XYZ file of C-alpha atoms in Angstrom:
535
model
C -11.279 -77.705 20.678
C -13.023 -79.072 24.097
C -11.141 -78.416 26.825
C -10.919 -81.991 28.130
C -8.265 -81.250 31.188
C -10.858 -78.242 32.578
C -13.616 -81.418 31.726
C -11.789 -83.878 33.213
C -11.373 -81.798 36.767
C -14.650 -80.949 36.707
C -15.772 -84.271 36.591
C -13.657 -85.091 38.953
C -14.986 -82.706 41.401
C -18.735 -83.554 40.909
C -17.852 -87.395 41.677
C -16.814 -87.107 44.932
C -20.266 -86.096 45.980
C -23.230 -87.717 46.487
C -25.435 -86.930 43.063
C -28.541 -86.324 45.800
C -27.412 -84.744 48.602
C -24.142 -83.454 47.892
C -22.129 -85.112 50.712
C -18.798 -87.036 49.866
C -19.603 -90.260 48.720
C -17.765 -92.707 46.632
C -20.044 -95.695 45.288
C -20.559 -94.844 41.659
C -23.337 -95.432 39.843
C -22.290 -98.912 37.994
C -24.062 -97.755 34.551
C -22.029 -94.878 33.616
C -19.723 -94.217 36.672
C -20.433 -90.699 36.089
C -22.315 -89.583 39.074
C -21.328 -91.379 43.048
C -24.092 -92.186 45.650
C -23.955 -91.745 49.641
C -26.095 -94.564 49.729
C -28.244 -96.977 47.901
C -31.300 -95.057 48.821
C -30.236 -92.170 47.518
C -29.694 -93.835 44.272
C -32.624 -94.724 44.088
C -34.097 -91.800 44.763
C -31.760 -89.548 41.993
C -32.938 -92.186 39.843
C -35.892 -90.237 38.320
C -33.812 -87.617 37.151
C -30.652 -89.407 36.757
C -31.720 -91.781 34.066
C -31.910 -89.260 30.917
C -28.353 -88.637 31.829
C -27.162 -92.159 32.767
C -25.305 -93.327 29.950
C -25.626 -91.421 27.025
C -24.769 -94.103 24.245
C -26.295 -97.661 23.207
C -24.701 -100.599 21.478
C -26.284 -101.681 17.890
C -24.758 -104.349 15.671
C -24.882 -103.525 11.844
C -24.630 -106.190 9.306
C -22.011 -103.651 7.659
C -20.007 -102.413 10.417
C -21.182 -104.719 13.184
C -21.035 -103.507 16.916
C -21.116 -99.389 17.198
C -22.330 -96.503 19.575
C -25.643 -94.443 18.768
C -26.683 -91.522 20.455
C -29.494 -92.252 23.338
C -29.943 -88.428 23.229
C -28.525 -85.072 22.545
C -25.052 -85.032 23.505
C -24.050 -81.862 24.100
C -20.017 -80.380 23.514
C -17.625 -80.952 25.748
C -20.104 -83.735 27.878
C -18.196 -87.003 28.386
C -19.323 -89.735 26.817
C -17.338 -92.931 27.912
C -14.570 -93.163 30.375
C -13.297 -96.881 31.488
C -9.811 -98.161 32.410
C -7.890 -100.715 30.389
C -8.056 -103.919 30.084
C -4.424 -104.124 29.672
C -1.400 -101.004 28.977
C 1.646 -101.948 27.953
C 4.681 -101.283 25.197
C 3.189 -100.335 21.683
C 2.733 -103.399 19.921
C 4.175 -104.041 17.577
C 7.654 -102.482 18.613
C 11.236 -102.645 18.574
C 11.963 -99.622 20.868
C 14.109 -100.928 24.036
C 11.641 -100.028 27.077
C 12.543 -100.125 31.054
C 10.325 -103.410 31.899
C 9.430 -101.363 34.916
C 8.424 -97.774 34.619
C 7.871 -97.752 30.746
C 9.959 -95.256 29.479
C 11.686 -95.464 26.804
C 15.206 -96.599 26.390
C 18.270 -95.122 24.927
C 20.411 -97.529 23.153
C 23.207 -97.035 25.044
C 21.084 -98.014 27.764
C 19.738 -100.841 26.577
C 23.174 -102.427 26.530
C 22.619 -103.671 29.811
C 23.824 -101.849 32.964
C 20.623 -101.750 34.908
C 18.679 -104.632 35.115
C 15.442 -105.470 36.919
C 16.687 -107.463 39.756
C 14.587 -110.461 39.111
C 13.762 -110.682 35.893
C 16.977 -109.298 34.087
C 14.957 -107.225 31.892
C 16.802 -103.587 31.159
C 15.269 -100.766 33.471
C 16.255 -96.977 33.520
C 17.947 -97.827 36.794
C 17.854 -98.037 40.508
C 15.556 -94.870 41.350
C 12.960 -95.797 38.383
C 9.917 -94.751 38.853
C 7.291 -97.896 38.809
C 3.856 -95.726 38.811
C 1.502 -96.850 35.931
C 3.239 -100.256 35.171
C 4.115 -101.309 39.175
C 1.443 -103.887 39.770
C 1.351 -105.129 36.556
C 5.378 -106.048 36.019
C 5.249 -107.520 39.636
C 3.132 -110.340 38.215
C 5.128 -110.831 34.696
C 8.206 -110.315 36.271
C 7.191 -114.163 38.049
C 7.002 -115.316 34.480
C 10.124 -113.362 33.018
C 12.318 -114.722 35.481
C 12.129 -118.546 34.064
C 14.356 -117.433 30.826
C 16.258 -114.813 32.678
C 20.303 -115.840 32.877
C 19.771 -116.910 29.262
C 17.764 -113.875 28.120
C 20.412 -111.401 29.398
C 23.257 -113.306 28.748
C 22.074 -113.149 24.840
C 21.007 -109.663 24.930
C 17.624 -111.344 23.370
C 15.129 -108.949 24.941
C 12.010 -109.088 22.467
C 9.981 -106.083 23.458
C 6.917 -106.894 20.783
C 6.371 -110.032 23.491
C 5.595 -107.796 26.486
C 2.119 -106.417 25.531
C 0.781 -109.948 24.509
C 2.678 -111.552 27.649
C 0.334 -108.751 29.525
C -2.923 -109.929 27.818
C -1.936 -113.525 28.369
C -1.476 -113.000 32.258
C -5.397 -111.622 32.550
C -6.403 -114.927 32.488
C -5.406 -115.811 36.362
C -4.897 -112.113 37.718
C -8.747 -111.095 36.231
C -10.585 -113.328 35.260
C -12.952 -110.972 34.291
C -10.818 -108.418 32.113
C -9.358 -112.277 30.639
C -13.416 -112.629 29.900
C -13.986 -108.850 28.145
C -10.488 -108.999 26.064
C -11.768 -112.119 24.329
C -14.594 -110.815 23.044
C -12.954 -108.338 21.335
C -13.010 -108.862 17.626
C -9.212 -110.371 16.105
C -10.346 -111.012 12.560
C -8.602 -114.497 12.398
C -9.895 -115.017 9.266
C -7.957 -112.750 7.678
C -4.475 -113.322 9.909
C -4.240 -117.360 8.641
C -1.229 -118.561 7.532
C -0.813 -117.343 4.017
C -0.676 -113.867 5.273
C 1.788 -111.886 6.226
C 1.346 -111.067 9.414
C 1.335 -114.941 10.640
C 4.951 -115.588 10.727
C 5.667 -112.002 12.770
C 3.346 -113.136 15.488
C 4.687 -116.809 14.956
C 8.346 -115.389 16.076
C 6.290 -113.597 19.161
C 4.628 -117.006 19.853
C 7.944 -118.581 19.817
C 9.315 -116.654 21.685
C 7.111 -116.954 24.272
C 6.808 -120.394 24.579
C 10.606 -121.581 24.196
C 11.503 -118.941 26.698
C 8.859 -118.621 29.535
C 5.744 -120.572 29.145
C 6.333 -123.886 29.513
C 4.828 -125.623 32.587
C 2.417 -122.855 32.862
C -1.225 -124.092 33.653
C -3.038 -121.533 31.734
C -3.626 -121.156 28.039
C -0.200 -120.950 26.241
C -1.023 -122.110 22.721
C -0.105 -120.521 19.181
C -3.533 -119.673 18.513
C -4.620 -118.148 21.437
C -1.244 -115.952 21.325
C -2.328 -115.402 17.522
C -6.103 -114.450 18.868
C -4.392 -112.310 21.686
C -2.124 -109.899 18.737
C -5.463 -109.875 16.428
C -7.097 -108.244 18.808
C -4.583 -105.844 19.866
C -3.832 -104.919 16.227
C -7.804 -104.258 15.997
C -8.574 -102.875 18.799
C -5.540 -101.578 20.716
C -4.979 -97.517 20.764
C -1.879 -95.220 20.734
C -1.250 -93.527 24.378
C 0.435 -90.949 25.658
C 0.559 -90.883 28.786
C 2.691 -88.579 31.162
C 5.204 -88.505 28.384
C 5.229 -92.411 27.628
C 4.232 -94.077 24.211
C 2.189 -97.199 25.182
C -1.159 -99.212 23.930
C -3.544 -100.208 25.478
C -7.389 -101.712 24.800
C -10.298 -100.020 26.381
C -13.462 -102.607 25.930
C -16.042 -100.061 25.472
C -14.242 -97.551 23.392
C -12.978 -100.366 20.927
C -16.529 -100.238 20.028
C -16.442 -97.117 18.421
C -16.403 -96.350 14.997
C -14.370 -94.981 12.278
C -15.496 -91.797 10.361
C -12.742 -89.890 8.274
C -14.975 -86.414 10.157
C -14.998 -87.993 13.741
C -17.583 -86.497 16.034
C -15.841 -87.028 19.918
C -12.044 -86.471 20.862
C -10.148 -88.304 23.694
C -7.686 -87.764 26.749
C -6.105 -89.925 28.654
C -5.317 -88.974 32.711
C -2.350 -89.925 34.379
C -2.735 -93.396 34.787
C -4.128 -94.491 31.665
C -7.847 -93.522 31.836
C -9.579 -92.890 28.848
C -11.816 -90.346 28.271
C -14.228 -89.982 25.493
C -16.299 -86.560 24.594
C -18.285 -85.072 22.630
C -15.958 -82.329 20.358
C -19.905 -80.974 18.944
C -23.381 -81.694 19.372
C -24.145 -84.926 19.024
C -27.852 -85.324 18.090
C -30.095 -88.561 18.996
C -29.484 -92.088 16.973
C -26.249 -90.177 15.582
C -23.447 -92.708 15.246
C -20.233 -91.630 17.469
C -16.970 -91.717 15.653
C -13.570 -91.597 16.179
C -10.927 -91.964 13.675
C -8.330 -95.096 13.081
C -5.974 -93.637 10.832
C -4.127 -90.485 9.489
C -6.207 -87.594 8.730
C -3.502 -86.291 6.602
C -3.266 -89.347 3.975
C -5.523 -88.937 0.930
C -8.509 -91.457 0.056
C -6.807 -94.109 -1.020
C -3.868 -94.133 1.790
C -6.812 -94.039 4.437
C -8.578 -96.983 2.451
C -5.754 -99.019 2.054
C -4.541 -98.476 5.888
C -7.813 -99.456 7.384
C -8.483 -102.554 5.287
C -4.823 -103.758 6.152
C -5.076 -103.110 9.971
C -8.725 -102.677 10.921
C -10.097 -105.087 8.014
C -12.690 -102.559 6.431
C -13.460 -100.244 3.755
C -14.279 -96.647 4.758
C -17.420 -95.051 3.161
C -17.534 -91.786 5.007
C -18.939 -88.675 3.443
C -14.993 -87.786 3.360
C -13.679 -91.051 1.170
C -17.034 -90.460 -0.687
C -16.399 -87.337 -1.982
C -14.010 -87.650 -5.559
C -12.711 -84.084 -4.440
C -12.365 -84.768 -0.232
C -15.008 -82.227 0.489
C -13.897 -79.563 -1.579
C -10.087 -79.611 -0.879
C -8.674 -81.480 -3.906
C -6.534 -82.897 -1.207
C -5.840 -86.022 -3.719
C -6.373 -84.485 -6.658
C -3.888 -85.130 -9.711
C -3.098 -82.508 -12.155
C -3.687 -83.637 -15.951
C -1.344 -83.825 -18.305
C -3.227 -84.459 -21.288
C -0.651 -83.117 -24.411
C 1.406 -81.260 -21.606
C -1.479 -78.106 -21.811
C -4.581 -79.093 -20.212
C -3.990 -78.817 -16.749
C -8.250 -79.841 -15.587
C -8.183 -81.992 -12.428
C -8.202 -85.923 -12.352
C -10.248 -86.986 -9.442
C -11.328 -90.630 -9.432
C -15.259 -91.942 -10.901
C -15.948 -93.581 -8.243
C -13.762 -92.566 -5.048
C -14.857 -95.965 -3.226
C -14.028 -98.571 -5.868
C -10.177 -98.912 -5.650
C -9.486 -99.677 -8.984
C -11.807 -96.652 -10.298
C -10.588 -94.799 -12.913
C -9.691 -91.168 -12.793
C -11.564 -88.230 -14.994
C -10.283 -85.310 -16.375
C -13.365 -82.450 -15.491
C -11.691 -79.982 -18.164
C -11.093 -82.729 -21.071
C -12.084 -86.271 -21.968
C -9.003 -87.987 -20.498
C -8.955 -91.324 -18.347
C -6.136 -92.398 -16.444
C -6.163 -95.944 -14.704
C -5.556 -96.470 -11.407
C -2.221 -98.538 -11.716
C -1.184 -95.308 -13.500
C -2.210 -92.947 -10.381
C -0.403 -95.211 -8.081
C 2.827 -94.878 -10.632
C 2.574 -91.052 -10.329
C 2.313 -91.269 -6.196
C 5.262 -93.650 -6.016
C 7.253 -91.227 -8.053
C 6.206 -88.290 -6.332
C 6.297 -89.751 -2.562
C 9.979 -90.364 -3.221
C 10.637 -86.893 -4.200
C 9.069 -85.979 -0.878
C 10.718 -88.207 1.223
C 13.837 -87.428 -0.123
C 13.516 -83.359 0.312
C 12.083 -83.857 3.752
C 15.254 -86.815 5.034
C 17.456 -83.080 5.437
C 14.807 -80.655 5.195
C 16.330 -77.236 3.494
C 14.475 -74.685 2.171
C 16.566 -75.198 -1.247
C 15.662 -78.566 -0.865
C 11.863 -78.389 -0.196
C 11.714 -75.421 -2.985
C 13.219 -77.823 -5.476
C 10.442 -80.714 -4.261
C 7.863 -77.984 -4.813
C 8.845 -77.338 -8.017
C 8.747 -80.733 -9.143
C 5.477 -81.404 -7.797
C 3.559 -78.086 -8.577
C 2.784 -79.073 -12.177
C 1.724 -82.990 -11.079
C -0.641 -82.285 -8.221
C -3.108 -79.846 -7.342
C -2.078 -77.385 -4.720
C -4.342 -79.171 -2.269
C -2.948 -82.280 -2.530
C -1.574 -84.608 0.881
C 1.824 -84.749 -0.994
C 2.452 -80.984 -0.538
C 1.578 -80.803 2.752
C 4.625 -81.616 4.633
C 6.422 -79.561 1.961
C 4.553 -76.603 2.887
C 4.037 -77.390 6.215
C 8.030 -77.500 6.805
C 8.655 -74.717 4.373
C 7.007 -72.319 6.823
C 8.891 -72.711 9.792
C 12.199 -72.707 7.651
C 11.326 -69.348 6.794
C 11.654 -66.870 9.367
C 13.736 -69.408 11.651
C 16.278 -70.652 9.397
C 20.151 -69.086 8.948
C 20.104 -66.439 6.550
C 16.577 -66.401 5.925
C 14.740 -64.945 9.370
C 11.818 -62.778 9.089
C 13.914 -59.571 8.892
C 15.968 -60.668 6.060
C 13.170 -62.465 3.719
C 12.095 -60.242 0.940
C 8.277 -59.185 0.868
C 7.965 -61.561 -1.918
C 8.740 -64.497 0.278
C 7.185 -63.414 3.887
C 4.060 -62.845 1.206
C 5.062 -66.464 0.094
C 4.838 -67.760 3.827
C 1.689 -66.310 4.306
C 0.145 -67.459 1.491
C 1.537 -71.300 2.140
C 0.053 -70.703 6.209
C -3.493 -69.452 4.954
C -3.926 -72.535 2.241
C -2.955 -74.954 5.212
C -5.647 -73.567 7.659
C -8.125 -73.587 4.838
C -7.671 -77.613 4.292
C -7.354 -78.348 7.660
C -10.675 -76.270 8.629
C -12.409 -78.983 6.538
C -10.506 -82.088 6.981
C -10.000 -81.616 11.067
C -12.909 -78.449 12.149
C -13.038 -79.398 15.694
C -9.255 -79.652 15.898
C -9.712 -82.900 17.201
C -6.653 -84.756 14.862
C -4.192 -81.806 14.140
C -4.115 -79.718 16.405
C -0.298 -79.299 16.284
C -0.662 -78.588 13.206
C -2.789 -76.337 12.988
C -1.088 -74.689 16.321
C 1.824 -74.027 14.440
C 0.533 -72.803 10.869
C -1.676 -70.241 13.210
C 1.882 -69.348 14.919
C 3.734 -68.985 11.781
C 1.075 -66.739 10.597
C 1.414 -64.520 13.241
C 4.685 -63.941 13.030
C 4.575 -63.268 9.427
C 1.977 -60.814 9.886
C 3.942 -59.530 12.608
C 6.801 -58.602 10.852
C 4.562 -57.241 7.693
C 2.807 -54.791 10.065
C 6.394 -53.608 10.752
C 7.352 -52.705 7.306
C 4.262 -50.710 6.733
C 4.082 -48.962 9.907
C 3.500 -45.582 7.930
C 0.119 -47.155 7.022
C -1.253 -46.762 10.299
C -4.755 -48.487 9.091
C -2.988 -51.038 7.390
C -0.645 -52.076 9.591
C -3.331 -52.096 12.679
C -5.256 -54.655 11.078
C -2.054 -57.203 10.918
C -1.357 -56.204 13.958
C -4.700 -57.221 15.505
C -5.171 -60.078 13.299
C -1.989 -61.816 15.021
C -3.143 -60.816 18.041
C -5.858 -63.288 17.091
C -4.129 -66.069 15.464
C -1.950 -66.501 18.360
C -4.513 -66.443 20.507
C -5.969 -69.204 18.722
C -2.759 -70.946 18.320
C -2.635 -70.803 21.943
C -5.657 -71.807 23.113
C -5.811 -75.019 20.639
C -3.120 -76.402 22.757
C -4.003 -75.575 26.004
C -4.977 -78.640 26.944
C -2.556 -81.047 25.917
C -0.979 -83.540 28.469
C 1.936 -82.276 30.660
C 5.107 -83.770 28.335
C 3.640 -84.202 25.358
C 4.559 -82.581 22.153
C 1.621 -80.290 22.287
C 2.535 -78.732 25.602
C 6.306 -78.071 24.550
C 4.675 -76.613 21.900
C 2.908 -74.745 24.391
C 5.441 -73.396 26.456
C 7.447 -72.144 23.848
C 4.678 -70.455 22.329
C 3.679 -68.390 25.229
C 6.556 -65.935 25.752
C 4.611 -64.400 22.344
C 2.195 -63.238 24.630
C 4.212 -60.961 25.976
C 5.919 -59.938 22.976
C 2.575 -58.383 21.676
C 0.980 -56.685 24.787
């Protein structure tokens, strides 16, 4: 995995000085903002060697995905590729999550109920010592807007949170002008968000809201289809950030520009305040198209399909959603059934046509694809239901049921499995000590055909790196407490020993660089005491 913190300070460190002469210096060069100048003759004269590095992407349009990034030139790992501030950060849209209008964070319920209250606007906050940081500017200028409905707002309780982020984009258009500018030229696909679908009447309740409780009288551009443009656009474009332990959105003008690939070829970070950078997680080789990924690298084909043609308005063709058998990993792959005996794998003909049917490769049997979706409904329930109160009696019975439906592979068990492994060895009654060598073999087993997958599906660790983290962890300690059992076989038991030595230094080091408060550096900290454990 790049190490995109140890990047990001080194970056850091470089653009402080002048690119020439190595004296501080702030003016950055306006093309990239990657390198800072003393002085505009020193630009000029670090231009000779600055321009193979200045900017290392272009813009093309496609008539079949439009506007994407190509390589100018070899990009190598770990080099950073974009980083820009956004346009706008706000709430994730769309949400129902109480928020403090202030500071971000998000609510209890309890909270929510209305004890503190932001002393203008009479929007909840997390109280009197919040802490404004990454949201202070920007709520001093909607809080002039919020205040109109206020008395009636808090009197009613009616605090619609799904509002703020489009409120945010609305403002740009008298606090920057320019940002206003870049945001509309984002792509909304209206054509698809018309009134006979169904997203029209959710952002018709935002609109509403809106407008009957803060935006009349205003002088700038208040109408339903600008506010309909406004939540197209975020929908397209808008990312997922975390962001010193916040959940937000936000749209980044140049990174909205990259593409989806099911294999993505750059990761990203975010700093403290919302900065976005973009890097290269391998070598990146001229005219190669730079990807990033839009949707959930553990859905199969079809779930990845459907997802981006119902929120980014396209149909994958990666080499990933190409491939009937996902690269190798059956990871959709439905078991046949044919007569209760054969058992061959049903893979679809032709993985990009929806409503392709499925083959058989041991026997001559067909299966629609209203039939496959059947079988998932029926099967997704099973899952959902075993992993609502996750047991190990409960995800045992789930595997059961699925084992002779779906390959081994498949997306469906991978939860299953995935919580199955840290029930044993942590759960009551079944800890590594007390599981029988049948079942720490068992755990093993399930950690090893995880890593496998995800070593094709995710092989920079780029998407999953949790979970990959904590299969790697598991492993360890399975191994761990293996090596115990057999300590007469000195040979034996070495090699486990040293191979979870390894693992958890892998485990480790995958999350090393996760954000301060995020899930991966919990993760983190809990995993390190290990360290010790094994020295």
């Amino acid at each position: 995995m790049a190490m995109y913190n140890e990047i990001i300070s080194k970056h850091l460190e470089i653009i402080s000085h002048c690119a020439f002469c190595g004296n501080n210096a702030s003016s950055k060069c306006a093309a990239c903002t990657l390198v800072v100048y003393c002085s505009k003759e020193h630009q000029k004269a670090h231009w000779k060697q600055h321009k193979n590095e200045c900017v290392s992407y272009e813009l093309q349009i496609d008539s079949n995905i439009g506007r994407h990034l190509i390589a100018k030139r070899t990009i190598n790992p770990s080099e950073i590729i974009i980083q820009e501030e956004p346009l706008v950060i706000g709430p994730k849209f769309p949400t129902s999550e109480p928020i403090c209008i202030k500071c971000l964070q998000r609510l209890k319920r309890s909270e929510s109920v209305v004890e503190s209250l932001c002393e203008k606007c009479l929007w909840p906050i997390c109280g009197a010592g919040c802490a404004t940081s990454i949201n202070e500017k920007i709520h001093e200028v909607e809080c002039k807007v919020l205040v109109k409905g206020s008395e009636k707002i808090a009197k009613n309780n009616d605090y619609m949170y799904d509002a703020l982020t489009p409120l945010k984009c609305l403002l740009l258009q008298f606090t920057d002008k320019n940002k206003w500018n870049r945001l509309m030229e984002l792509k909304s696909h209206m054509e698809y968000r018309g009134p006979e679908s169904e997203v029209y009447e959710e952002i018709n309740s935002v609109y509403n809201y809106l407008r009957n409780n803060y935006l009349s009288g205003e002088e700038f551009e208040t109408s339903s289809d600008i506010i309909h443009k406004i939540c197209g656009i975020l929908d397209v474009n808008a990312l997922d950030v975390q962001v010193a332990g916040l959940e937000l959105t936000a749209i980044y003008p140049t990174v909205s520009k990259l593409e989806h690939n099911c294999l993505p070829n750059v990761g990203i970070s975010f700093d403290k305040c919302g900065r976005i950078y973009v890097y290269a997680s391998r070598k990146i080789t001229k005219g190669e198209h730079i990807s990033t990924m839009y949707t959930n690298a553990l859905w199969g084909t079809r779930e990845r399909r459907a997802h981006l043609l119902s929120t980014k308005y396209f149909k994958c063709k990666c080499k990933r959603c190409s491939d009937a058998t996902e690269l190798g990993t059956n990871f959709s792959t439905i078991v046949c059934n044919v007569k209760g005996f054969c058992k061959g794998n049903l893979t679809p003909i032709h993985p990009l046509d929806d409503s392709s049917e499925w083959e058989c490769d041991r026997c001559p049997n067909t299966v629609s694809s209203d039939k496959i979706d059947a079988i998932l409904t029926e099967l997704n329930y099973i899952v959902d239901k075993a992993l609502q109160k996750p047991s190990i009696n409960s995800l045992e019975d789930a595997f059961s049921k699925l084992k002779s439906r779906i390959h081994s592979n498949h997306y469906l068990f991978f939860n299953v499995k995935h919580t199955l492994i840290q029930l044993y060895g942590h759960s009551m009654g079944y800890k590594h000590s007390m599981l029988t060598d049948d079942l720490l073999k068992r755990k093993s087993e399930l950690c090893r055909d995880m890593f496998f997958i995800l070593n094709i599906i995710d092989p920079l660790y780029i998407r999953l790196n949790i979970y990959t983290s904590v299969i790697l962890y598991e492993l360890h300690l399975a191994l761990l407490e293996s090596a115990a059992r057999i300590s007469e076989n000195k040979a034996e038991s070495k090699g486990m020993h040293d191979e979870a030595k390894v693992l958890l230094s892998k485990a480790l080091d995958i999350l090393k660089n996760e954000p301060e408060g995020s899930p991966g550096f919990k993760l983190l900290q809990a995993y390190k005491p290990s360290i010790i454990t094994l020295k």
